[in-house]
Short mmCIF file of N, CA and C in Angstrom, two decimals:
data_model
loop_
_atom_site.label_atom_id
_atom_site.label_comp_id
_atom_site.label_asym_id
_atom_site.label_seq_id
_atom_site.Cartn_x
_atom_site.Cartn_y
_atom_site.Cartn_z
N UNK U 1 -45.00 3.46 3.35
CA UNK U 1 -44.59 2.40 2.44
C UNK U 1 -45.22 1.09 2.91
N UNK U 2 -45.80 0.33 1.98
CA UNK U 2 -46.39 -0.96 2.34
C UNK U 2 -45.36 -2.06 2.13
N UNK U 3 -45.67 -3.24 2.67
CA UNK U 3 -44.75 -4.37 2.53
C UNK U 3 -44.60 -4.83 1.09
N UNK U 4 -45.55 -4.48 0.22
CA UNK U 4 -45.49 -4.94 -1.17
C UNK U 4 -44.76 -3.97 -2.08
N UNK U 5 -44.51 -2.75 -1.62
CA UNK U 5 -43.78 -1.79 -2.45
C UNK U 5 -42.32 -2.19 -2.56
N UNK U 6 -41.74 -2.04 -3.78
CA UNK U 6 -40.32 -2.36 -3.93
C UNK U 6 -39.47 -1.47 -3.03
N UNK U 7 -38.43 -2.02 -2.48
CA UNK U 7 -37.53 -1.28 -1.61
C UNK U 7 -36.12 -1.35 -2.17
N UNK U 8 -35.28 -0.44 -1.71
CA UNK U 8 -33.87 -0.47 -2.09
C UNK U 8 -33.26 -1.74 -1.49
N UNK U 9 -32.48 -2.44 -2.30
CA UNK U 9 -31.82 -3.67 -1.86
C UNK U 9 -30.33 -3.36 -1.65
N UNK U 10 -29.74 -4.03 -0.68
CA UNK U 10 -28.32 -3.85 -0.38
C UNK U 10 -27.64 -5.20 -0.30
N UNK U 11 -26.33 -5.18 -0.46
CA UNK U 11 -25.51 -6.37 -0.21
C UNK U 11 -24.11 -5.89 0.16
N UNK U 12 -23.43 -6.69 0.94
CA UNK U 12 -22.01 -6.47 1.24
C UNK U 12 -21.24 -7.54 0.48
N UNK U 13 -20.29 -7.10 -0.33
CA UNK U 13 -19.58 -8.03 -1.21
C UNK U 13 -18.07 -7.79 -1.18
N UNK U 14 -17.35 -8.83 -1.58
CA UNK U 14 -15.93 -8.74 -1.87
C UNK U 14 -15.82 -8.80 -3.39
N UNK U 15 -15.37 -7.73 -4.00
CA UNK U 15 -15.21 -7.72 -5.46
C UNK U 15 -13.87 -8.36 -5.81
N UNK U 16 -13.88 -9.16 -6.88
CA UNK U 16 -12.66 -9.80 -7.31
C UNK U 16 -11.79 -8.81 -8.08
N UNK U 17 -10.47 -8.91 -7.93
CA UNK U 17 -9.58 -8.05 -8.72
C UNK U 17 -9.81 -8.29 -10.21
N UNK U 18 -9.64 -7.26 -11.01
CA UNK U 18 -9.91 -7.37 -12.46
C UNK U 18 -9.13 -8.51 -13.10
N UNK U 19 -7.88 -8.72 -12.68
CA UNK U 19 -7.09 -9.79 -13.31
C UNK U 19 -7.69 -11.17 -13.03
N UNK U 20 -8.32 -11.34 -11.88
CA UNK U 20 -8.99 -12.62 -11.57
C UNK U 20 -10.27 -12.73 -12.40
N UNK U 21 -11.00 -11.62 -12.54
CA UNK U 21 -12.20 -11.63 -13.38
C UNK U 21 -11.85 -12.04 -14.82
N UNK U 22 -10.77 -11.49 -15.36
CA UNK U 22 -10.36 -11.81 -16.73
C UNK U 22 -10.06 -13.30 -16.86
N UNK U 23 -9.41 -13.88 -15.86
CA UNK U 23 -9.12 -15.32 -15.90
C UNK U 23 -10.40 -16.14 -15.87
N UNK U 24 -11.38 -15.72 -15.05
CA UNK U 24 -12.67 -16.42 -15.01
C UNK U 24 -13.37 -16.30 -16.37
N UNK U 25 -13.38 -15.10 -16.93
CA UNK U 25 -14.00 -14.88 -18.24
C UNK U 25 -13.34 -15.75 -19.29
N UNK U 26 -12.02 -15.75 -19.33
CA UNK U 26 -11.29 -16.53 -20.33
C UNK U 26 -11.56 -18.03 -20.18
N UNK U 27 -11.75 -18.48 -18.95
CA UNK U 27 -11.93 -19.90 -18.68
C UNK U 27 -13.36 -20.36 -18.89
N UNK U 28 -14.34 -19.55 -18.47
CA UNK U 28 -15.72 -20.06 -18.42
C UNK U 28 -16.75 -19.35 -19.29
N UNK U 29 -16.52 -18.12 -19.75
CA UNK U 29 -17.58 -17.40 -20.44
C UNK U 29 -18.06 -18.07 -21.72
N UNK U 30 -17.24 -18.89 -22.35
CA UNK U 30 -17.67 -19.56 -23.58
C UNK U 30 -18.50 -20.82 -23.31
N UNK U 31 -18.62 -21.23 -22.04
CA UNK U 31 -19.40 -22.41 -21.69
C UNK U 31 -20.86 -22.01 -21.55
N UNK U 32 -21.76 -22.79 -22.14
CA UNK U 32 -23.19 -22.48 -22.11
C UNK U 32 -23.67 -22.32 -20.67
N UNK U 33 -24.45 -21.26 -20.44
CA UNK U 33 -25.02 -21.03 -19.13
C UNK U 33 -24.23 -20.08 -18.25
N UNK U 34 -23.00 -19.75 -18.64
CA UNK U 34 -22.19 -18.84 -17.83
C UNK U 34 -22.73 -17.42 -17.98
N UNK U 35 -22.80 -16.72 -16.86
CA UNK U 35 -23.24 -15.33 -16.87
C UNK U 35 -22.20 -14.49 -16.15
N UNK U 36 -22.21 -13.20 -16.41
CA UNK U 36 -21.33 -12.28 -15.71
C UNK U 36 -22.19 -11.24 -15.04
N UNK U 37 -22.10 -11.11 -13.71
CA UNK U 37 -22.91 -10.10 -13.02
C UNK U 37 -22.54 -8.69 -13.50
N UNK U 38 -23.54 -7.82 -13.56
CA UNK U 38 -23.31 -6.44 -14.00
C UNK U 38 -22.29 -5.74 -13.12
N UNK U 39 -22.24 -6.07 -11.82
CA UNK U 39 -21.27 -5.42 -10.93
C UNK U 39 -19.95 -6.17 -10.88
N UNK U 40 -19.79 -7.17 -11.73
CA UNK U 40 -18.56 -7.95 -11.76
C UNK U 40 -18.62 -9.15 -10.84
N UNK U 41 -17.69 -10.07 -11.03
CA UNK U 41 -17.64 -11.26 -10.19
C UNK U 41 -17.29 -10.86 -8.76
N UNK U 42 -17.92 -11.55 -7.80
CA UNK U 42 -17.76 -11.15 -6.40
C UNK U 42 -18.13 -12.31 -5.48
N UNK U 43 -17.76 -12.16 -4.22
CA UNK U 43 -18.21 -13.05 -3.14
C UNK U 43 -19.20 -12.23 -2.31
N UNK U 44 -20.40 -12.73 -2.13
CA UNK U 44 -21.38 -12.02 -1.31
C UNK U 44 -21.13 -12.38 0.16
N UNK U 45 -20.97 -11.37 0.98
CA UNK U 45 -20.80 -11.56 2.42
C UNK U 45 -22.15 -11.54 3.14
N UNK U 46 -23.03 -10.65 2.70
CA UNK U 46 -24.33 -10.48 3.35
C UNK U 46 -25.30 -9.92 2.34
N UNK U 47 -26.46 -10.56 2.20
CA UNK U 47 -27.49 -10.01 1.34
C UNK U 47 -27.80 -10.91 0.16
N UNK U 48 -28.65 -10.41 -0.72
CA UNK U 48 -29.32 -9.12 -0.71
C UNK U 48 -30.31 -9.02 0.45
N UNK U 49 -30.47 -7.79 0.91
CA UNK U 49 -31.34 -7.54 2.04
C UNK U 49 -31.86 -6.10 1.94
N UNK U 50 -32.83 -5.79 2.77
CA UNK U 50 -33.34 -4.43 2.91
C UNK U 50 -33.00 -3.98 4.32
N UNK U 51 -32.97 -2.69 4.53
CA UNK U 51 -32.72 -2.16 5.87
C UNK U 51 -34.05 -1.90 6.57
N UNK U 52 -34.08 -2.19 7.86
CA UNK U 52 -35.26 -1.85 8.65
C UNK U 52 -35.41 -0.33 8.62
N UNK U 53 -36.63 0.16 8.78
CA UNK U 53 -36.90 1.60 8.71
C UNK U 53 -36.01 2.39 9.68
N UNK U 54 -35.36 3.44 9.17
CA UNK U 54 -34.63 4.39 10.00
C UNK U 54 -33.35 3.89 10.63
N UNK U 55 -32.72 2.87 10.04
CA UNK U 55 -31.52 2.31 10.68
C UNK U 55 -30.27 2.43 9.82
N UNK U 56 -30.28 3.28 8.81
CA UNK U 56 -29.11 3.34 7.93
C UNK U 56 -27.85 3.77 8.68
N UNK U 57 -27.94 4.74 9.58
CA UNK U 57 -26.75 5.18 10.31
C UNK U 57 -26.19 4.09 11.22
N UNK U 58 -27.00 3.41 12.04
CA UNK U 58 -26.47 2.32 12.86
C UNK U 58 -25.89 1.19 12.00
N UNK U 59 -26.52 0.92 10.86
CA UNK U 59 -26.02 -0.14 9.98
C UNK U 59 -24.64 0.23 9.45
N UNK U 60 -24.49 1.44 8.92
CA UNK U 60 -23.20 1.87 8.37
C UNK U 60 -22.13 1.88 9.45
N UNK U 61 -22.48 2.32 10.64
CA UNK U 61 -21.52 2.33 11.74
C UNK U 61 -21.09 0.91 12.11
N UNK U 62 -22.02 -0.03 12.11
CA UNK U 62 -21.70 -1.43 12.45
C UNK U 62 -20.77 -2.04 11.41
N UNK U 63 -21.06 -1.80 10.14
CA UNK U 63 -20.22 -2.34 9.06
C UNK U 63 -18.82 -1.73 9.14
N UNK U 64 -18.76 -0.43 9.33
CA UNK U 64 -17.48 0.26 9.42
C UNK U 64 -16.64 -0.29 10.58
N UNK U 65 -17.28 -0.49 11.73
CA UNK U 65 -16.57 -1.01 12.92
C UNK U 65 -16.00 -2.40 12.65
N UNK U 66 -16.80 -3.29 12.07
CA UNK U 66 -16.34 -4.65 11.78
C UNK U 66 -15.17 -4.62 10.80
N UNK U 67 -15.27 -3.81 9.77
CA UNK U 67 -14.19 -3.75 8.78
C UNK U 67 -12.91 -3.17 9.36
N UNK U 68 -13.04 -2.14 10.20
CA UNK U 68 -11.84 -1.56 10.85
C UNK U 68 -11.14 -2.60 11.71
N UNK U 69 -11.91 -3.52 12.29
CA UNK U 69 -11.34 -4.52 13.21
C UNK U 69 -10.89 -5.79 12.49
N UNK U 70 -10.99 -5.82 11.16
CA UNK U 70 -10.63 -7.00 10.39
C UNK U 70 -9.40 -6.70 9.54
N UNK U 71 -8.41 -7.56 9.64
CA UNK U 71 -7.21 -7.40 8.81
C UNK U 71 -7.42 -8.04 7.44
N UNK U 72 -6.67 -7.57 6.45
CA UNK U 72 -6.71 -8.18 5.11
C UNK U 72 -6.39 -9.66 5.23
N UNK U 73 -6.94 -10.44 4.30
CA UNK U 73 -6.70 -11.89 4.33
C UNK U 73 -6.70 -12.45 2.90
N UNK U 74 -6.00 -13.58 2.70
CA UNK U 74 -5.95 -14.18 1.36
C UNK U 74 -7.17 -15.06 1.10
N UNK U 75 -7.55 -15.14 -0.17
CA UNK U 75 -8.61 -16.04 -0.63
C UNK U 75 -8.08 -16.81 -1.82
N UNK U 76 -8.39 -18.09 -1.85
CA UNK U 76 -8.02 -18.93 -2.99
C UNK U 76 -9.30 -19.53 -3.56
N UNK U 77 -9.55 -19.26 -4.84
CA UNK U 77 -10.71 -19.81 -5.54
C UNK U 77 -10.30 -21.06 -6.29
N UNK U 78 -11.10 -22.11 -6.14
CA UNK U 78 -10.80 -23.34 -6.86
C UNK U 78 -11.97 -24.30 -6.76
N UNK U 79 -12.25 -24.99 -7.85
CA UNK U 79 -13.26 -26.04 -7.86
C UNK U 79 -14.66 -25.54 -8.13
N UNK U 80 -15.39 -26.31 -8.93
CA UNK U 80 -16.77 -25.98 -9.26
C UNK U 80 -17.72 -26.59 -8.24
N UNK U 81 -18.80 -25.88 -7.96
CA UNK U 81 -19.85 -26.38 -7.09
C UNK U 81 -21.20 -26.06 -7.70
N UNK U 82 -22.24 -26.69 -7.18
CA UNK U 82 -23.58 -26.52 -7.74
C UNK U 82 -24.60 -26.36 -6.61
N UNK U 83 -25.50 -25.41 -6.77
CA UNK U 83 -26.71 -25.34 -5.95
C UNK U 83 -27.80 -25.91 -6.85
N UNK U 84 -28.30 -27.10 -6.52
CA UNK U 84 -29.26 -27.80 -7.39
C UNK U 84 -30.70 -27.53 -6.96
N UNK U 85 -31.47 -27.07 -7.94
CA UNK U 85 -32.91 -26.94 -7.83
C UNK U 85 -33.45 -27.30 -9.21
N UNK U 86 -34.44 -28.15 -9.29
CA UNK U 86 -34.93 -28.64 -10.59
C UNK U 86 -35.09 -27.52 -11.61
N UNK U 87 -34.31 -27.60 -12.69
CA UNK U 87 -34.34 -26.66 -13.80
C UNK U 87 -34.16 -25.19 -13.40
N UNK U 88 -33.49 -24.96 -12.27
CA UNK U 88 -33.16 -23.61 -11.83
C UNK U 88 -31.87 -23.68 -11.01
N UNK U 89 -30.84 -24.24 -11.63
CA UNK U 89 -29.58 -24.52 -10.95
C UNK U 89 -28.62 -23.34 -11.03
N UNK U 90 -27.68 -23.33 -10.09
CA UNK U 90 -26.61 -22.32 -10.09
C UNK U 90 -25.27 -23.04 -9.99
N UNK U 91 -24.30 -22.57 -10.75
CA UNK U 91 -22.95 -23.11 -10.73
C UNK U 91 -22.04 -22.04 -10.17
N UNK U 92 -21.06 -22.46 -9.38
CA UNK U 92 -20.17 -21.48 -8.77
C UNK U 92 -18.74 -22.00 -8.68
N UNK U 93 -17.84 -21.06 -8.49
CA UNK U 93 -16.44 -21.33 -8.20
C UNK U 93 -16.29 -21.27 -6.70
N UNK U 94 -15.75 -22.32 -6.10
CA UNK U 94 -15.67 -22.41 -4.65
C UNK U 94 -14.47 -21.68 -4.06
N UNK U 95 -14.54 -21.48 -2.75
CA UNK U 95 -13.45 -20.88 -1.99
C UNK U 95 -12.75 -22.01 -1.26
N UNK U 96 -11.47 -22.20 -1.57
CA UNK U 96 -10.73 -23.32 -0.99
C UNK U 96 -10.50 -23.14 0.51
N UNK U 97 -10.26 -21.92 0.94
CA UNK U 97 -9.99 -21.62 2.35
C UNK U 97 -11.07 -20.69 2.88
N UNK U 98 -12.30 -21.19 3.11
CA UNK U 98 -13.41 -20.29 3.42
C UNK U 98 -13.39 -19.69 4.84
N UNK U 99 -12.56 -20.20 5.75
CA UNK U 99 -12.63 -19.77 7.16
C UNK U 99 -12.58 -18.25 7.35
N UNK U 100 -11.65 -17.49 6.73
CA UNK U 100 -11.63 -16.05 6.98
C UNK U 100 -12.86 -15.33 6.40
N UNK U 101 -13.38 -15.82 5.26
CA UNK U 101 -14.57 -15.22 4.67
C UNK U 101 -15.77 -15.49 5.57
N UNK U 102 -15.89 -16.72 6.04
CA UNK U 102 -17.00 -17.10 6.92
C UNK U 102 -16.92 -16.31 8.23
N UNK U 103 -15.72 -16.12 8.76
CA UNK U 103 -15.56 -15.37 10.01
C UNK U 103 -16.01 -13.92 9.83
N UNK U 104 -15.63 -13.29 8.70
CA UNK U 104 -16.06 -11.91 8.44
C UNK U 104 -17.57 -11.87 8.25
N UNK U 105 -18.12 -12.83 7.54
CA UNK U 105 -19.57 -12.92 7.36
C UNK U 105 -20.28 -12.99 8.72
N UNK U 106 -19.79 -13.83 9.61
CA UNK U 106 -20.43 -13.98 10.93
C UNK U 106 -20.36 -12.70 11.74
N UNK U 107 -19.21 -12.02 11.69
CA UNK U 107 -19.08 -10.76 12.44
C UNK U 107 -20.03 -9.70 11.88
N UNK U 108 -20.15 -9.63 10.56
CA UNK U 108 -21.08 -8.68 9.95
C UNK U 108 -22.53 -9.03 10.28
N UNK U 109 -22.84 -10.31 10.24
CA UNK U 109 -24.20 -10.76 10.55
C UNK U 109 -24.57 -10.41 11.99
N UNK U 110 -23.64 -10.67 12.90
CA UNK U 110 -23.88 -10.36 14.31
C UNK U 110 -24.01 -8.86 14.53
N UNK U 111 -23.14 -8.08 13.90
CA UNK U 111 -23.14 -6.63 14.10
C UNK U 111 -24.38 -5.95 13.53
N UNK U 112 -25.00 -6.57 12.53
CA UNK U 112 -26.16 -5.96 11.88
C UNK U 112 -27.48 -6.66 12.24
N UNK U 113 -27.45 -7.55 13.22
CA UNK U 113 -28.66 -8.26 13.65
C UNK U 113 -29.75 -7.27 14.03
N UNK U 114 -30.94 -7.48 13.54
CA UNK U 114 -32.06 -6.61 13.84
C UNK U 114 -32.13 -5.37 12.97
N UNK U 115 -31.11 -5.17 12.15
CA UNK U 115 -31.05 -4.00 11.28
C UNK U 115 -31.33 -4.38 9.83
N UNK U 116 -30.80 -5.54 9.41
CA UNK U 116 -31.02 -5.99 8.04
C UNK U 116 -32.18 -6.98 8.01
N UNK U 117 -32.91 -6.94 6.91
CA UNK U 117 -34.05 -7.83 6.71
C UNK U 117 -33.84 -8.58 5.40
N UNK U 118 -33.52 -9.89 5.46
CA UNK U 118 -33.38 -10.65 4.21
C UNK U 118 -34.64 -10.51 3.37
N UNK U 119 -34.45 -10.45 2.05
CA UNK U 119 -35.55 -10.23 1.12
C UNK U 119 -36.63 -11.30 1.18
N UNK U 120 -36.23 -12.53 1.39
CA UNK U 120 -37.19 -13.62 1.43
C UNK U 120 -36.59 -14.77 2.24
N UNK U 121 -37.37 -15.78 2.46
CA UNK U 121 -36.94 -16.90 3.31
C UNK U 121 -35.77 -17.67 2.69
N UNK U 122 -35.76 -17.79 1.38
CA UNK U 122 -34.67 -18.50 0.69
C UNK U 122 -33.33 -17.77 0.92
N UNK U 123 -33.35 -16.44 0.76
CA UNK U 123 -32.12 -15.67 0.98
C UNK U 123 -31.72 -15.67 2.44
N UNK U 124 -32.70 -15.66 3.35
CA UNK U 124 -32.38 -15.75 4.77
C UNK U 124 -31.66 -17.06 5.05
N UNK U 125 -32.14 -18.14 4.49
CA UNK U 125 -31.50 -19.45 4.70
C UNK U 125 -30.07 -19.45 4.16
N UNK U 126 -29.88 -18.89 2.96
CA UNK U 126 -28.54 -18.86 2.37
C UNK U 126 -27.60 -18.00 3.18
N UNK U 127 -28.08 -16.85 3.65
CA UNK U 127 -27.23 -15.90 4.35
C UNK U 127 -26.99 -16.28 5.81
N UNK U 128 -28.00 -16.83 6.46
CA UNK U 128 -27.90 -17.09 7.89
C UNK U 128 -27.58 -18.56 8.18
N UNK U 129 -28.39 -19.45 7.67
CA UNK U 129 -28.28 -20.86 8.05
C UNK U 129 -27.22 -21.65 7.28
N UNK U 130 -27.09 -21.36 6.00
CA UNK U 130 -26.25 -22.21 5.13
C UNK U 130 -25.25 -21.39 4.33
N UNK U 131 -24.62 -20.40 4.94
CA UNK U 131 -23.72 -19.54 4.19
C UNK U 131 -22.57 -20.35 3.60
N UNK U 132 -22.34 -20.17 2.31
CA UNK U 132 -21.30 -20.88 1.58
C UNK U 132 -20.64 -19.87 0.64
N UNK U 133 -19.48 -19.32 1.02
CA UNK U 133 -18.86 -18.31 0.15
C UNK U 133 -18.51 -18.90 -1.21
N UNK U 134 -18.86 -18.15 -2.26
CA UNK U 134 -18.65 -18.65 -3.63
C UNK U 134 -18.73 -17.50 -4.61
N UNK U 135 -18.24 -17.75 -5.83
CA UNK U 135 -18.35 -16.81 -6.94
C UNK U 135 -19.29 -17.45 -7.95
N UNK U 136 -20.46 -16.86 -8.14
CA UNK U 136 -21.45 -17.42 -9.05
C UNK U 136 -20.97 -17.29 -10.50
N UNK U 137 -21.06 -18.42 -11.22
CA UNK U 137 -20.69 -18.44 -12.64
C UNK U 137 -21.92 -18.49 -13.53
N UNK U 138 -23.00 -19.09 -13.06
CA UNK U 138 -24.21 -19.20 -13.86
C UNK U 138 -25.43 -19.42 -12.99
N UNK U 139 -26.53 -18.75 -13.34
CA UNK U 139 -27.79 -18.85 -12.59
C UNK U 139 -28.91 -19.32 -13.50
N UNK U 140 -29.94 -19.92 -12.91
CA UNK U 140 -31.14 -20.28 -13.65
C UNK U 140 -30.94 -21.33 -14.72
N UNK U 141 -29.96 -22.21 -14.54
CA UNK U 141 -29.68 -23.23 -15.54
C UNK U 141 -30.69 -24.38 -15.48
N UNK U 142 -31.11 -24.81 -16.66
CA UNK U 142 -31.92 -26.02 -16.71
C UNK U 142 -31.03 -27.20 -16.31
N UNK U 143 -31.66 -28.33 -16.00
CA UNK U 143 -30.87 -29.52 -15.65
C UNK U 143 -29.95 -29.93 -16.80
N UNK U 144 -30.45 -29.84 -18.04
CA UNK U 144 -29.63 -30.18 -19.21
C UNK U 144 -28.45 -29.25 -19.39
N UNK U 145 -28.71 -27.93 -19.26
CA UNK U 145 -27.62 -26.96 -19.37
C UNK U 145 -26.59 -27.17 -18.26
N UNK U 146 -27.06 -27.52 -17.07
CA UNK U 146 -26.15 -27.77 -15.96
C UNK U 146 -25.22 -28.93 -16.28
N UNK U 147 -25.78 -30.03 -16.77
CA UNK U 147 -24.94 -31.19 -17.09
C UNK U 147 -23.93 -30.85 -18.18
N UNK U 148 -24.34 -30.07 -19.18
CA UNK U 148 -23.42 -29.66 -20.24
C UNK U 148 -22.33 -28.74 -19.67
N UNK U 149 -22.72 -27.81 -18.80
CA UNK U 149 -21.74 -26.93 -18.18
C UNK U 149 -20.72 -27.74 -17.40
N UNK U 150 -21.19 -28.68 -16.60
CA UNK U 150 -20.27 -29.48 -15.78
C UNK U 150 -19.36 -30.33 -16.65
N UNK U 151 -19.89 -30.88 -17.74
CA UNK U 151 -19.08 -31.70 -18.64
C UNK U 151 -17.94 -30.86 -19.23
N UNK U 152 -18.28 -29.66 -19.71
CA UNK U 152 -17.26 -28.79 -20.30
C UNK U 152 -16.43 -28.08 -19.24
N UNK U 153 -17.08 -27.65 -18.17
CA UNK U 153 -16.40 -26.88 -17.13
C UNK U 153 -15.36 -27.67 -16.37
N UNK U 154 -15.61 -28.95 -16.16
CA UNK U 154 -14.65 -29.78 -15.43
C UNK U 154 -13.32 -29.89 -16.18
N UNK U 155 -13.35 -29.66 -17.49
CA UNK U 155 -12.12 -29.71 -18.29
C UNK U 155 -11.35 -28.39 -18.21
N UNK U 156 -11.93 -27.41 -17.56
CA UNK U 156 -11.34 -26.07 -17.49
C UNK U 156 -10.99 -25.74 -16.04
N UNK U 157 -9.83 -26.12 -15.63
CA UNK U 157 -9.43 -25.91 -14.24
C UNK U 157 -8.96 -24.47 -14.03
N UNK U 158 -9.41 -23.87 -12.95
CA UNK U 158 -9.00 -22.51 -12.62
C UNK U 158 -8.71 -22.42 -11.13
N UNK U 159 -7.54 -21.91 -10.81
CA UNK U 159 -7.18 -21.57 -9.44
C UNK U 159 -6.76 -20.11 -9.45
N UNK U 160 -7.28 -19.34 -8.52
CA UNK U 160 -6.94 -17.92 -8.46
C UNK U 160 -6.81 -17.51 -7.01
N UNK U 161 -5.79 -16.72 -6.72
CA UNK U 161 -5.58 -16.22 -5.36
C UNK U 161 -5.52 -14.70 -5.38
N UNK U 162 -6.05 -14.10 -4.33
CA UNK U 162 -5.98 -12.66 -4.17
C UNK U 162 -6.12 -12.33 -2.69
N UNK U 163 -5.78 -11.10 -2.34
CA UNK U 163 -5.90 -10.65 -0.97
C UNK U 163 -7.09 -9.72 -0.85
N UNK U 164 -7.96 -10.02 0.11
CA UNK U 164 -9.14 -9.18 0.36
C UNK U 164 -8.69 -7.98 1.19
N UNK U 165 -8.87 -6.78 0.63
CA UNK U 165 -8.50 -5.56 1.32
C UNK U 165 -9.67 -4.61 1.52
N UNK U 166 -10.78 -4.85 0.79
CA UNK U 166 -11.96 -4.00 0.91
C UNK U 166 -13.23 -4.84 0.91
N UNK U 167 -14.25 -4.26 1.51
CA UNK U 167 -15.61 -4.78 1.44
C UNK U 167 -16.43 -3.65 0.82
N UNK U 168 -17.32 -4.00 -0.09
CA UNK U 168 -18.12 -3.00 -0.78
C UNK U 168 -19.58 -3.12 -0.38
N UNK U 169 -20.20 -1.99 -0.09
CA UNK U 169 -21.64 -1.93 0.08
C UNK U 169 -22.21 -1.59 -1.29
N UNK U 170 -23.06 -2.47 -1.82
CA UNK U 170 -23.70 -2.21 -3.11
C UNK U 170 -25.19 -2.05 -2.87
N UNK U 171 -25.82 -1.24 -3.70
CA UNK U 171 -27.25 -1.02 -3.56
C UNK U 171 -27.93 -1.09 -4.92
N UNK U 172 -29.20 -1.43 -4.88
CA UNK U 172 -30.01 -1.50 -6.09
C UNK U 172 -31.36 -0.85 -5.80
N UNK U 173 -31.62 0.28 -6.46
CA UNK U 173 -32.93 0.90 -6.34
C UNK U 173 -33.89 0.05 -7.16
N UNK U 174 -35.19 0.10 -6.86
CA UNK U 174 -36.14 -0.72 -7.62
C UNK U 174 -35.97 -0.54 -9.12
N UNK U 175 -35.85 -1.65 -9.84
CA UNK U 175 -35.69 -1.70 -11.30
C UNK U 175 -34.38 -1.07 -11.79
N UNK U 176 -33.42 -0.85 -10.91
CA UNK U 176 -32.15 -0.26 -11.31
C UNK U 176 -31.02 -1.27 -11.23
N UNK U 177 -29.83 -0.89 -11.69
CA UNK U 177 -28.67 -1.79 -11.61
C UNK U 177 -28.05 -1.74 -10.21
N UNK U 178 -27.26 -2.74 -9.89
CA UNK U 178 -26.49 -2.72 -8.65
C UNK U 178 -25.36 -1.72 -8.83
N UNK U 179 -25.15 -0.88 -7.82
CA UNK U 179 -24.08 0.12 -7.86
C UNK U 179 -23.36 0.16 -6.52
N UNK U 180 -22.07 0.49 -6.56
CA UNK U 180 -21.29 0.62 -5.34
C UNK U 180 -21.74 1.89 -4.61
N UNK U 181 -22.11 1.72 -3.33
CA UNK U 181 -22.53 2.86 -2.51
C UNK U 181 -21.42 3.31 -1.57
N UNK U 182 -20.58 2.35 -1.13
CA UNK U 182 -19.48 2.69 -0.23
C UNK U 182 -18.45 1.57 -0.26
N UNK U 183 -17.23 1.92 0.09
CA UNK U 183 -16.12 0.98 0.16
C UNK U 183 -15.54 1.05 1.56
N UNK U 184 -15.34 -0.11 2.16
CA UNK U 184 -14.77 -0.19 3.50
C UNK U 184 -13.42 -0.90 3.40
N UNK U 185 -12.36 -0.19 3.66
CA UNK U 185 -11.04 -0.83 3.67
C UNK U 185 -10.88 -1.60 4.97
N UNK U 186 -10.39 -2.80 4.87
CA UNK U 186 -10.18 -3.59 6.08
C UNK U 186 -9.06 -2.96 6.89
N UNK U 187 -9.30 -2.84 8.18
CA UNK U 187 -8.33 -2.22 9.08
C UNK U 187 -8.29 -0.71 8.98
N UNK U 188 -9.24 -0.10 8.27
CA UNK U 188 -9.21 1.37 8.07
C UNK U 188 -10.62 1.92 8.16
N UNK U 189 -10.83 3.13 7.62
CA UNK U 189 -12.13 3.79 7.70
C UNK U 189 -12.84 3.76 6.36
N UNK U 190 -14.12 4.17 6.37
CA UNK U 190 -14.98 4.14 5.18
C UNK U 190 -14.51 5.15 4.13
N UNK U 191 -14.74 4.77 2.88
CA UNK U 191 -14.49 5.66 1.75
C UNK U 191 -15.73 5.63 0.88
N UNK U 192 -16.33 6.81 0.64
CA UNK U 192 -17.53 6.89 -0.20
C UNK U 192 -17.08 7.31 -1.58
N UNK U 193 -17.50 6.54 -2.64
CA UNK U 193 -17.06 6.91 -3.99
C UNK U 193 -17.68 8.24 -4.43
N UNK U 194 -16.95 8.97 -5.28
CA UNK U 194 -17.50 10.25 -5.77
C UNK U 194 -18.76 10.00 -6.60
N UNK U 195 -19.72 10.91 -6.48
CA UNK U 195 -20.96 10.80 -7.25
C UNK U 195 -20.74 11.44 -8.62
N UNK U 196 -21.35 10.84 -9.63
CA UNK U 196 -21.21 11.46 -10.93
C UNK U 196 -21.64 10.66 -12.04
#
């Protein structure tokens, strides 16, 4: 395989409970620029990234170990934030109490060092240097669409709380959708979803 060939992409995410997703949809989906990820609204802990050659078993073992050693914790979503890039902006729902999410992110990052390869320098910076847990509401917004979203979105206050009990490993084969590959219960062992 050459460096230019597409590779399977992975991410570790916290999926939002369906009732929280419904509240986000009801609050923001009618605002211009809002998108809904195919795998549902989520907090990305690590990724997207590729695995170094031949390291899938050590990677899975490291993720499993970190999750077994992590207890469930509460998350509160509140407030809009923006990642600004000229005519390619992203809007997100912030995490009010990011410390437990950031701590889990750091443990996963440390446990998988040398095993995961960020897709590009921008993603490496977001995942390693400037990690900011968030739920993306809209990507690729023009500056005008961003201003309109913020004008309308600021009038739509949303606060949502839930308890994080699982971490999901999601994968995307080249040109395919993101799919759940495994579920890690916090404080417990791995569960692989049935194939079908």
